Amino acid sequence: MRFLSKAVFGVMASMLLASCGGGGGGGNDSAFQPQGIRVTVTPASTSSTPSSLVGVTVRVVGDNGAALPDGTAVRLQVSPPGVGLLSTVQVGGTFPPNQGGSALLNESVTASLAGGLANFRLHTRAVGTATITASVTDPNAAQRTVTGAANVGVAAGAPTDPRLSIQATATTLPVNPIGINYGSPYFADVTITWRNLDGSLVTPRTDQDFVGASISPVSVGVFTTLDDPATTDINERLVSLGQGPLNVVAGRSIISVFSRNNPGTATLTVSAVDQITGETVSAVQEFRVVNGVAALPGAVVFVSDTSPLYIQGINAPSTKPVEIAVYDGAGAFVPNAAPGVNNLRVELQSQLNGGERLTGVNAAGNPVQGASIVTRTNNGQANLALQAGTVAGSVVLRATADRADNNVDNGITDPVVSTRQFTISDGRLFDLQIQTANFDPVSSQVAGPPPGNTTPDATYQFLVTALATDRFGNPVPAGAEIRFGLIDEPQAAGEFLIRGNDGNPQENGVSFVAAGGAFTTAGGGVGPGDTLVVFAEDIPGNRDMEAARTVASVQSPSQLTVAQPFNPNDVTGTSVDAGSIYPYVVGRAADANVAASGLTNSVGVAASVVTYPARRLGKRIILWAQGNGALITGGRPRVVSDVESFNLAGAGPGVLTVAPGGITANRTTPVRVCLRDASGNPVPNANIDFAFSNAATGSVNGVPRAGRTPATASDGCVTVNVLANLAPGATGEATLLFTTSGAEAEVAITAVGTPTLVIGPSPVPAFNGAPGQLSNIAVCINDGGGPIPGVIVAGTCTIPPLDTPLANPGFVTLNVPQTTTQDGCAVITATYTAMILQDGANIRVRTSTCTITTNIGLTGTVQVVGTRRCGDGLTPVPVGCPP
């Protein structure tokens, strides 16, 4: 009975073991292995880091050590899957879709034995311990599964995925004091290699296949790509990058890592998406940037923006942030001082005694303020603030560091000093400058009616701005009111009727006198409410008298009174009476208007809008801008003004036309020039520029070569007389070009034929007689189409000297220049002496050669020949004359 119980128990135990299977592998499995199969799991490494790749080999053999048949399935599973996943190369499946084979990536994958081995990969994900378990079904007992297991520890660290690797020619670089991407030894060439899961080099398939790179911090290191020969506008090697995509060729990309002027460690991280698994793989390389000099102060530099600083109480910034950088001897930022230690002293070296001061935070974290404070740098930089007081002017800040120990709390034994001047402006209006959209006859910035609208009442507008500055050249604070106004009557032919150049405003008073004024008669006279404008800013030393004042009353034709006093003209501190030297105009607004005021913005610009009807295009107006400045004697503000005069512009672009469009050279032709704006409205009172081009010369209304036409009439047109000349044999297109406000029109100039020059009579007789006798030479020019008027004729004459010098050697002169008339001719008078001389029985006849020239390139010669006539007193008498 006892024997039977033992036998039954043994059979049951055997059956139980057969049904449960066995475990083991990796040399650390203590589980019971059933007879017939042994499973061993061997990772390439039992420790790794996140985002790394670890090879795993599973070996399956029988008890006799023989490998199981090829093709036997081996299943591998990882736990927990958050620490890592598994893969094995399989046939079929794609990633991305329709782009080739892929690897299955899962917490459980299956591979087939080959020579008793199956290969897998562990793709680590996060810190932890990954347990890898392999299982195989016993081919001799289908109901039995045999397992093996191993562990891989994943700890924090850089990835070690062989699919993406970095090779650098150097990983330690010196501090780069100049901070530019050029020259050794400040860079390392870096080769990035990208492989697929199967080890093959990656060939990019689409624009999405690239390696991304980043480096941090960029204050320590940056990277550049190689210069692209296809681009000529920039050298990519000189462009510093902190991050960006890299092109890949044959699985490799090459960049250069450059050091900056700060020591430290720069970390280069590269990543790419695996073409087979779709994973993001990465690699990391550190570069140490080292300093070869002591990390102690070597230079102190003020860094500050250009924003203005103003005195207190004027609605403007009265505190200015100031940054101070401290560098070591190699140009790198000094390291932070020890905790609680101040390493920078900042002082107001010069003060205005208006209450200005420095504010900051010291090393203990406490606020500090005063004329001298101590603070500390953070990564080589310190931040503090300069607070203005109530007095305008310049202050000087001095910053000091200690080269001995980077500590100013224990005294300064080896000072490194820097100073910087800061201007504190008063913010009070000192000068105004009107800036209109455009002073041209037509402007693209003028808002007019829709193109083609020529309704007389169509309304036009343009923006006018005034730039307001204080005495230090800074913009006045935002919100300052600037007043605008204008006058446009009474006037005629584009000129104001009540005007003069002898105005004399009373400094700090209300009287205005002009000896030549006609205030009671000119233009219908001046009345209360009209505006007097005085132009003074272009008169040296008198800019304070630029003004626009409302007329209060008129005392006489030469004197009136204004409602608000003129400025005292005391910019220098002493009032100056310059006398009756100021140009002035008196008038009122009739056709145009302007918004009464505008407020300055952050850069001191105030804006307004001028509005006027289309039927007043080209009309002359005078526009002014005014604002209140600093208080003067009597407690009233100085009134700062700017006055400008211009014509009301049409809407651009303008259209310029000429008729006729072609003229014949070498004769005067009337040409009509017309200007219209973009809406088709004529633009009066516009002067059109003209210039001859290429081979053409000539004049317009007698003005040679280039100039301006008279003003256009109310229909926008002006007729000018054009005389165009072409040089003989001229080639190419010859034109007369009219231009204004970006619009232009051409008149083509053509020649009828080759101009010819005829001089007569030839020779020209020079009769014997007393000095000063005259002979006429006719010079005529024709081009086959008729005579050419308007040609300028000149000339000079030479006469050979006699072999025997005389007291009167003789001469021939011409009264030139002359201009050909409508018949194409000019008559030149020759004045001569000593053309016939008697030497005993010999009579000498002299000949002079005159060279005639023209302004159209024609030249010719004519001879002036001494000629006898009856009764000339010489013997013998000429043939045919009575004895």
Short mmCIF file of N, CA and C in Angstrom, two decimals, residues 750-840:
data_model
loop_
_atom_site.label_atom_id
_atom_site.label_comp_id
_atom_site.label_asym_id
_atom_site.label_seq_id
_atom_site.Cartn_x
_atom_site.Cartn_y
_atom_site.Cartn_z
N THR A 750 13.20 113.99 -84.71
CA THR A 750 13.71 113.38 -85.95
C THR A 750 14.30 114.45 -86.84
N ALA A 751 15.23 114.02 -87.68
CA ALA A 751 15.88 114.92 -88.63
C ALA A 751 15.30 114.70 -90.01
N VAL A 752 15.13 115.82 -90.81
CA VAL A 752 14.65 115.71 -92.18
C VAL A 752 15.76 115.19 -93.08
N GLY A 753 16.93 115.73 -92.96
CA GLY A 753 18.08 115.33 -93.76
C GLY A 753 19.34 115.79 -93.08
N THR A 754 20.45 115.65 -93.78
CA THR A 754 21.73 116.07 -93.21
C THR A 754 21.85 117.58 -93.32
N PRO A 755 22.01 118.27 -92.21
CA PRO A 755 22.14 119.73 -92.28
C PRO A 755 23.39 120.13 -93.07
N THR A 756 23.26 121.20 -93.84
CA THR A 756 24.40 121.72 -94.62
C THR A 756 24.64 123.17 -94.24
N LEU A 757 25.86 123.59 -94.42
CA LEU A 757 26.31 124.94 -94.05
C LEU A 757 26.79 125.65 -95.32
N VAL A 758 26.22 126.82 -95.60
CA VAL A 758 26.61 127.62 -96.77
C VAL A 758 27.09 128.97 -96.27
N ILE A 759 28.30 129.38 -96.72
CA ILE A 759 28.89 130.64 -96.29
C ILE A 759 29.14 131.50 -97.53
N GLY A 760 28.73 132.73 -97.51
CA GLY A 760 28.95 133.59 -98.66
C GLY A 760 28.98 135.06 -98.25
N PRO A 761 29.51 135.94 -99.13
CA PRO A 761 30.21 135.55 -100.36
C PRO A 761 31.55 134.90 -100.05
N SER A 762 32.12 134.25 -101.00
CA SER A 762 33.42 133.63 -100.80
C SER A 762 34.26 133.83 -102.07
N PRO A 763 35.42 134.45 -101.97
CA PRO A 763 35.94 135.05 -100.74
C PRO A 763 35.23 136.34 -100.39
N VAL A 764 35.42 136.79 -99.18
CA VAL A 764 34.84 138.04 -98.70
C VAL A 764 35.84 139.16 -99.00
N PRO A 765 35.42 140.18 -99.74
CA PRO A 765 36.38 141.26 -100.05
C PRO A 765 36.64 142.13 -98.82
N ALA A 766 37.91 142.48 -98.66
CA ALA A 766 38.31 143.41 -97.60
C ALA A 766 38.95 144.60 -98.31
N PHE A 767 38.16 145.66 -98.54
CA PHE A 767 38.62 146.80 -99.34
C PHE A 767 39.65 147.62 -98.59
N ASN A 768 40.55 148.17 -99.36
CA ASN A 768 41.58 149.01 -98.78
C ASN A 768 40.96 150.29 -98.26
N GLY A 769 41.46 150.75 -97.15
CA GLY A 769 40.95 151.99 -96.60
C GLY A 769 41.35 152.12 -95.15
N ALA A 770 40.71 153.05 -94.47
CA ALA A 770 41.04 153.30 -93.07
C ALA A 770 40.61 152.13 -92.20
N PRO A 771 41.26 151.90 -91.02
CA PRO A 771 40.89 150.80 -90.12
C PRO A 771 39.43 150.91 -89.69
N GLY A 772 38.78 149.73 -89.53
CA GLY A 772 37.41 149.69 -89.06
C GLY A 772 36.39 149.53 -90.16
N GLN A 773 36.82 149.45 -91.43
CA GLN A 773 35.87 149.20 -92.48
C GLN A 773 35.29 147.79 -92.33
N LEU A 774 34.04 147.56 -92.79
CA LEU A 774 33.30 146.33 -92.51
C LEU A 774 32.93 145.61 -93.80
N SER A 775 32.84 144.27 -93.65
CA SER A 775 32.29 143.42 -94.70
C SER A 775 31.35 142.42 -94.05
N ASN A 776 30.30 142.03 -94.75
CA ASN A 776 29.31 141.10 -94.22
C ASN A 776 29.52 139.69 -94.77
N ILE A 777 29.34 138.68 -93.84
CA ILE A 777 29.44 137.27 -94.21
C ILE A 777 28.09 136.64 -93.85
N ALA A 778 27.44 136.02 -94.82
CA ALA A 778 26.17 135.35 -94.57
C ALA A 778 26.43 133.86 -94.32
N VAL A 779 25.89 133.33 -93.20
CA VAL A 779 26.02 131.91 -92.84
C VAL A 779 24.61 131.33 -92.82
N CYS A 780 24.30 130.39 -93.71
CA CYS A 780 22.97 129.83 -93.84
C CYS A 780 23.01 128.31 -93.65
N ILE A 781 21.97 127.77 -92.96
CA ILE A 781 21.91 126.34 -92.64
C ILE A 781 20.57 125.79 -93.10
N ASN A 782 20.59 124.62 -93.76
CA ASN A 782 19.38 123.98 -94.29
C ASN A 782 19.55 122.47 -94.15
N ASP A 783 18.41 121.77 -93.83
CA ASP A 783 18.51 120.32 -93.69
C ASP A 783 17.69 119.57 -94.73
N GLY A 784 17.35 120.23 -95.85
CA GLY A 784 16.57 119.58 -96.91
C GLY A 784 15.09 119.77 -96.71
N GLY A 785 14.68 120.02 -95.48
CA GLY A 785 13.27 120.29 -95.22
C GLY A 785 13.00 121.76 -95.07
N GLY A 786 14.03 122.56 -95.22
CA GLY A 786 13.88 123.99 -95.10
C GLY A 786 15.00 124.56 -94.25
N PRO A 787 15.00 125.87 -94.09
CA PRO A 787 16.04 126.52 -93.28
C PRO A 787 15.90 126.13 -91.81
N ILE A 788 17.04 126.19 -91.12
CA ILE A 788 17.06 125.82 -89.71
C ILE A 788 17.30 127.08 -88.88
N PRO A 789 16.30 127.58 -88.20
CA PRO A 789 16.50 128.76 -87.35
C PRO A 789 17.04 128.36 -85.98
N GLY A 790 17.50 129.36 -85.27
CA GLY A 790 17.90 129.15 -83.88
C GLY A 790 19.25 128.51 -83.68
N VAL A 791 20.06 128.35 -84.72
CA VAL A 791 21.38 127.76 -84.57
C VAL A 791 22.37 128.86 -84.19
N ILE A 792 23.20 128.57 -83.20
CA ILE A 792 24.19 129.55 -82.74
C ILE A 792 25.44 129.41 -83.59
N VAL A 793 25.88 130.55 -84.16
CA VAL A 793 27.03 130.57 -85.07
C VAL A 793 28.16 131.35 -84.41
N ALA A 794 29.38 130.80 -84.48
CA ALA A 794 30.57 131.46 -83.95
C ALA A 794 31.70 131.32 -84.96
N GLY A 795 32.85 131.94 -84.69
CA GLY A 795 33.97 131.83 -85.61
C GLY A 795 35.16 132.64 -85.17
N THR A 796 36.32 132.27 -85.71
CA THR A 796 37.57 133.00 -85.47
C THR A 796 38.35 133.08 -86.77
N CYS A 797 39.20 134.12 -86.88
CA CYS A 797 39.98 134.35 -88.10
C CYS A 797 41.46 134.43 -87.77
N THR A 798 42.28 133.97 -88.69
CA THR A 798 43.73 134.08 -88.56
C THR A 798 44.27 134.74 -89.82
N ILE A 799 45.35 135.54 -89.68
CA ILE A 799 45.99 136.22 -90.80
C ILE A 799 47.49 135.97 -90.72
N PRO A 800 48.09 135.46 -91.78
CA PRO A 800 49.54 135.16 -91.72
C PRO A 800 50.34 136.42 -91.45
N PRO A 801 51.40 136.30 -90.65
CA PRO A 801 52.22 137.50 -90.37
C PRO A 801 53.09 137.86 -91.59
N LEU A 802 53.49 139.13 -91.67
CA LEU A 802 54.39 139.59 -92.74
C LEU A 802 55.82 139.21 -92.41
N ASP A 803 56.64 139.07 -93.48
CA ASP A 803 58.06 138.77 -93.23
C ASP A 803 58.79 139.92 -92.61
N THR A 804 58.24 141.16 -92.83
CA THR A 804 58.82 142.35 -92.20
C THR A 804 57.83 142.87 -91.18
N PRO A 805 58.17 142.81 -89.90
CA PRO A 805 57.23 143.23 -88.87
C PRO A 805 56.79 144.67 -89.06
N LEU A 806 55.50 144.92 -88.81
CA LEU A 806 54.94 146.26 -88.92
C LEU A 806 54.38 146.68 -87.57
N ALA A 807 54.31 148.00 -87.41
CA ALA A 807 53.69 148.50 -86.19
C ALA A 807 52.22 148.11 -86.15
N ASN A 808 51.57 148.03 -87.30
CA ASN A 808 50.18 147.58 -87.39
C ASN A 808 50.16 146.26 -88.14
N PRO A 809 50.17 145.08 -87.41
CA PRO A 809 50.28 143.80 -88.12
C PRO A 809 49.00 143.42 -88.84
N GLY A 810 47.88 144.05 -88.54
CA GLY A 810 46.63 143.72 -89.20
C GLY A 810 45.84 142.66 -88.43
N PHE A 811 44.51 142.67 -88.61
CA PHE A 811 43.66 141.67 -87.96
C PHE A 811 42.33 141.61 -88.68
N VAL A 812 41.63 140.48 -88.42
CA VAL A 812 40.24 140.32 -88.88
C VAL A 812 39.46 139.75 -87.70
N THR A 813 38.38 140.38 -87.29
CA THR A 813 37.54 139.90 -86.19
C THR A 813 36.10 139.79 -86.66
N LEU A 814 35.35 138.91 -86.01
CA LEU A 814 33.95 138.67 -86.34
C LEU A 814 33.08 139.01 -85.13
N ASN A 815 31.92 139.62 -85.39
CA ASN A 815 31.00 139.93 -84.27
C ASN A 815 30.10 138.71 -84.00
N VAL A 816 30.64 137.77 -83.30
CA VAL A 816 29.93 136.52 -82.96
C VAL A 816 29.83 136.41 -81.44
N PRO A 817 28.87 135.59 -80.91
CA PRO A 817 27.98 134.68 -81.68
C PRO A 817 26.77 135.39 -82.24
N GLN A 818 26.23 134.78 -83.28
CA GLN A 818 24.98 135.20 -83.89
C GLN A 818 24.07 133.96 -83.97
N THR A 819 22.75 134.18 -84.10
CA THR A 819 21.78 133.09 -84.17
C THR A 819 21.01 133.17 -85.48
N THR A 820 20.87 132.02 -86.14
CA THR A 820 20.13 132.02 -87.40
C THR A 820 18.67 132.36 -87.15
N THR A 821 18.11 133.12 -88.10
CA THR A 821 16.72 133.55 -88.01
C THR A 821 15.83 132.55 -88.76
N GLN A 822 14.57 132.93 -88.98
CA GLN A 822 13.63 132.01 -89.60
C GLN A 822 14.04 131.60 -91.01
N ASP A 823 14.86 132.42 -91.67
CA ASP A 823 15.35 132.03 -92.99
C ASP A 823 16.58 131.13 -92.91
N GLY A 824 16.96 130.75 -91.69
CA GLY A 824 18.09 129.85 -91.51
C GLY A 824 19.44 130.51 -91.63
N CYS A 825 19.49 131.82 -91.68
CA CYS A 825 20.76 132.53 -91.91
C CYS A 825 21.08 133.47 -90.74
N ALA A 826 22.36 133.69 -90.59
CA ALA A 826 22.87 134.69 -89.66
C ALA A 826 23.91 135.51 -90.40
N VAL A 827 23.87 136.80 -90.19
CA VAL A 827 24.82 137.71 -90.86
C VAL A 827 25.89 138.11 -89.86
N ILE A 828 27.14 137.81 -90.26
CA ILE A 828 28.29 138.13 -89.40
C ILE A 828 29.07 139.26 -90.05
N THR A 829 29.46 140.22 -89.26
CA THR A 829 30.25 141.35 -89.76
C THR A 829 31.72 141.11 -89.46
N ALA A 830 32.56 141.28 -90.50
CA ALA A 830 34.01 141.15 -90.35
C ALA A 830 34.63 142.53 -90.27
N THR A 831 35.37 142.78 -89.24
CA THR A 831 36.11 144.03 -89.08
C THR A 831 37.58 143.73 -89.32
N TYR A 832 38.27 144.58 -90.12
CA TYR A 832 39.64 144.24 -90.52
C TYR A 832 40.47 145.50 -90.66
N THR A 833 41.79 145.35 -90.65
CA THR A 833 42.76 146.41 -90.95
C THR A 833 43.95 145.78 -91.64
N ALA A 834 44.69 146.62 -92.38
CA ALA A 834 45.98 146.24 -93.00
C ALA A 834 45.85 145.02 -93.88
N MET A 835 44.78 144.97 -94.71
CA MET A 835 44.64 143.85 -95.63
C MET A 835 45.35 144.11 -96.95
N ILE A 836 45.64 145.43 -97.30
CA ILE A 836 46.44 145.79 -98.48
C ILE A 836 47.47 146.81 -98.03
N LEU A 837 48.73 146.51 -98.32
CA LEU A 837 49.83 147.38 -97.91
C LEU A 837 50.69 147.70 -99.13
N GLN A 838 51.21 148.98 -99.22
CA GLN A 838 52.12 149.37 -100.31
C GLN A 838 53.51 149.59 -99.75
N ASP A 839 54.48 148.84 -100.35
CA ASP A 839 55.88 148.94 -99.93
C ASP A 839 56.67 149.43 -101.12
N GLY A 840 56.81 150.77 -101.21
CA GLY A 840 57.47 151.35 -102.38
C GLY A 840 56.60 151.10 -103.60
#
